[in-house]
């Protein structure tokens, strides 16, 4: 079969050419070739085989190359300068920048400019505490208390904690920070009767898991987790300090002790532009 050529067209004009050969033996191995890609990134930079892409997307790929050269924390050139450099209207440039902001690769700072963001925090889906997961990545974890209250368990919460509906539950709600930046909001529910002395030994600014394990002798044996994407409520967005239109990652967790008795139920909301999750998969028995 003859070689095919992949050409990126913007408004009908070719702007990039890349060789794409369907035979493995003749594939280009030049890492600078746009037909090549790194694992985990869109194949051929997301360019369809017909080569036709929206102008803003072509600008987006160029911006990504620029951010890689500038490095994290660097400020982008002005909007006017970038529009002139890429030969596009400012509206087109803004659309490209907005997508990169939503993806967590750029950050707009009011009255200051647009900056290159560091990589997302990666939290393992395991029994490692959130604080420890953040610390392992070189960031400093911290919490700020929002709500500390006792409330009666509704039927669903009661079933999750193996208690009776109406039994008192301790609710601890805190914002999650990584090196001073808000990244999430976490609500933890525990059976009040099981942990009557918790509030005497727990500092809300520190890790709850460490307190339960080290001060109260609780053993975390396993956990059930579910992750989904949501939009933050107005209250949640205000507490986290994020745009309500920004996609969020919502994690539901129920932790169990060695006897299979529930320890806690947790609802954690994380910024989709600053957080991701990882896990290790093994065959089931």
PDB file of C-alpha atoms in Angstrom, residues 127 190-191 194-198 201 207-222 255-264:
ATOM      1  CA  UNK A 127      -5.490   2.520  52.052  1.00  0.00           C
ATOM      2  CA  UNK A 190     -18.308   8.017  61.816  1.00  0.00           C
ATOM      3  CA  UNK A 191     -20.611   6.279  64.302  1.00  0.00           C
ATOM      4  CA  UNK A 194     -17.975   3.761  68.402  1.00  0.00           C
ATOM      5  CA  UNK A 195     -15.594   6.698  68.817  1.00  0.00           C
ATOM      6  CA  UNK A 196     -16.765   8.570  71.955  1.00  0.00           C
ATOM      7  CA  UNK A 197     -13.289   9.957  72.714  1.00  0.00           C
ATOM      8  CA  UNK A 198     -12.313  10.954  69.171  1.00  0.00           C
ATOM      9  CA  UNK A 201      -7.608  13.481  70.758  1.00  0.00           C
ATOM     10  CA  UNK A 207      -4.802  13.376  59.311  1.00  0.00           C
ATOM     11  CA  UNK A 208      -7.908  11.648  60.683  1.00  0.00           C
ATOM     12  CA  UNK A 209      -6.602   8.244  59.565  1.00  0.00           C
ATOM     13  CA  UNK A 210      -3.399   8.726  61.546  1.00  0.00           C
ATOM     14  CA  UNK A 211      -5.364   9.737  64.620  1.00  0.00           C
ATOM     15  CA  UNK A 212      -7.685   6.739  64.388  1.00  0.00           C
ATOM     16  CA  UNK A 213      -4.779   4.351  63.860  1.00  0.00           C
ATOM     17  CA  UNK A 214      -2.203   5.803  66.240  1.00  0.00           C
ATOM     18  CA  UNK A 215      -4.359   7.211  69.035  1.00  0.00           C
ATOM     19  CA  UNK A 216      -7.383   4.898  69.001  1.00  0.00           C
ATOM     20  CA  UNK A 217      -5.830   1.685  67.673  1.00  0.00           C
ATOM     21  CA  UNK A 218      -8.152   1.387  64.667  1.00  0.00           C
ATOM     22  CA  UNK A 219      -6.934  -0.981  61.928  1.00  0.00           C
ATOM     23  CA  UNK A 220      -7.930  -0.187  58.352  1.00  0.00           C
ATOM     24  CA  UNK A 221      -8.209  -3.538  56.557  1.00  0.00           C
ATOM     25  CA  UNK A 222      -9.950  -2.641  53.296  1.00  0.00           C
ATOM     26  CA  UNK A 255     -13.462   1.862  55.110  1.00  0.00           C
ATOM     27  CA  UNK A 256     -13.702  -1.441  56.996  1.00  0.00           C
ATOM     28  CA  UNK A 257     -11.784  -2.990  59.881  1.00  0.00           C
ATOM     29  CA  UNK A 258     -10.441  -6.595  59.896  1.00  0.00           C
ATOM     30  CA  UNK A 259     -13.840  -7.872  61.104  1.00  0.00           C
ATOM     31  CA  UNK A 260     -15.623  -6.211  58.193  1.00  0.00           C
ATOM     32  CA  UNK A 261     -17.204  -3.564  60.423  1.00  0.00           C
ATOM     33  CA  UNK A 262     -17.420  -0.120  58.774  1.00  0.00           C
ATOM     34  CA  UNK A 263     -15.135   2.545  60.230  1.00  0.00           C
ATOM     35  CA  UNK A 264     -16.168   5.562  58.193  1.00  0.00           C
TER      36      UNK A 264
END
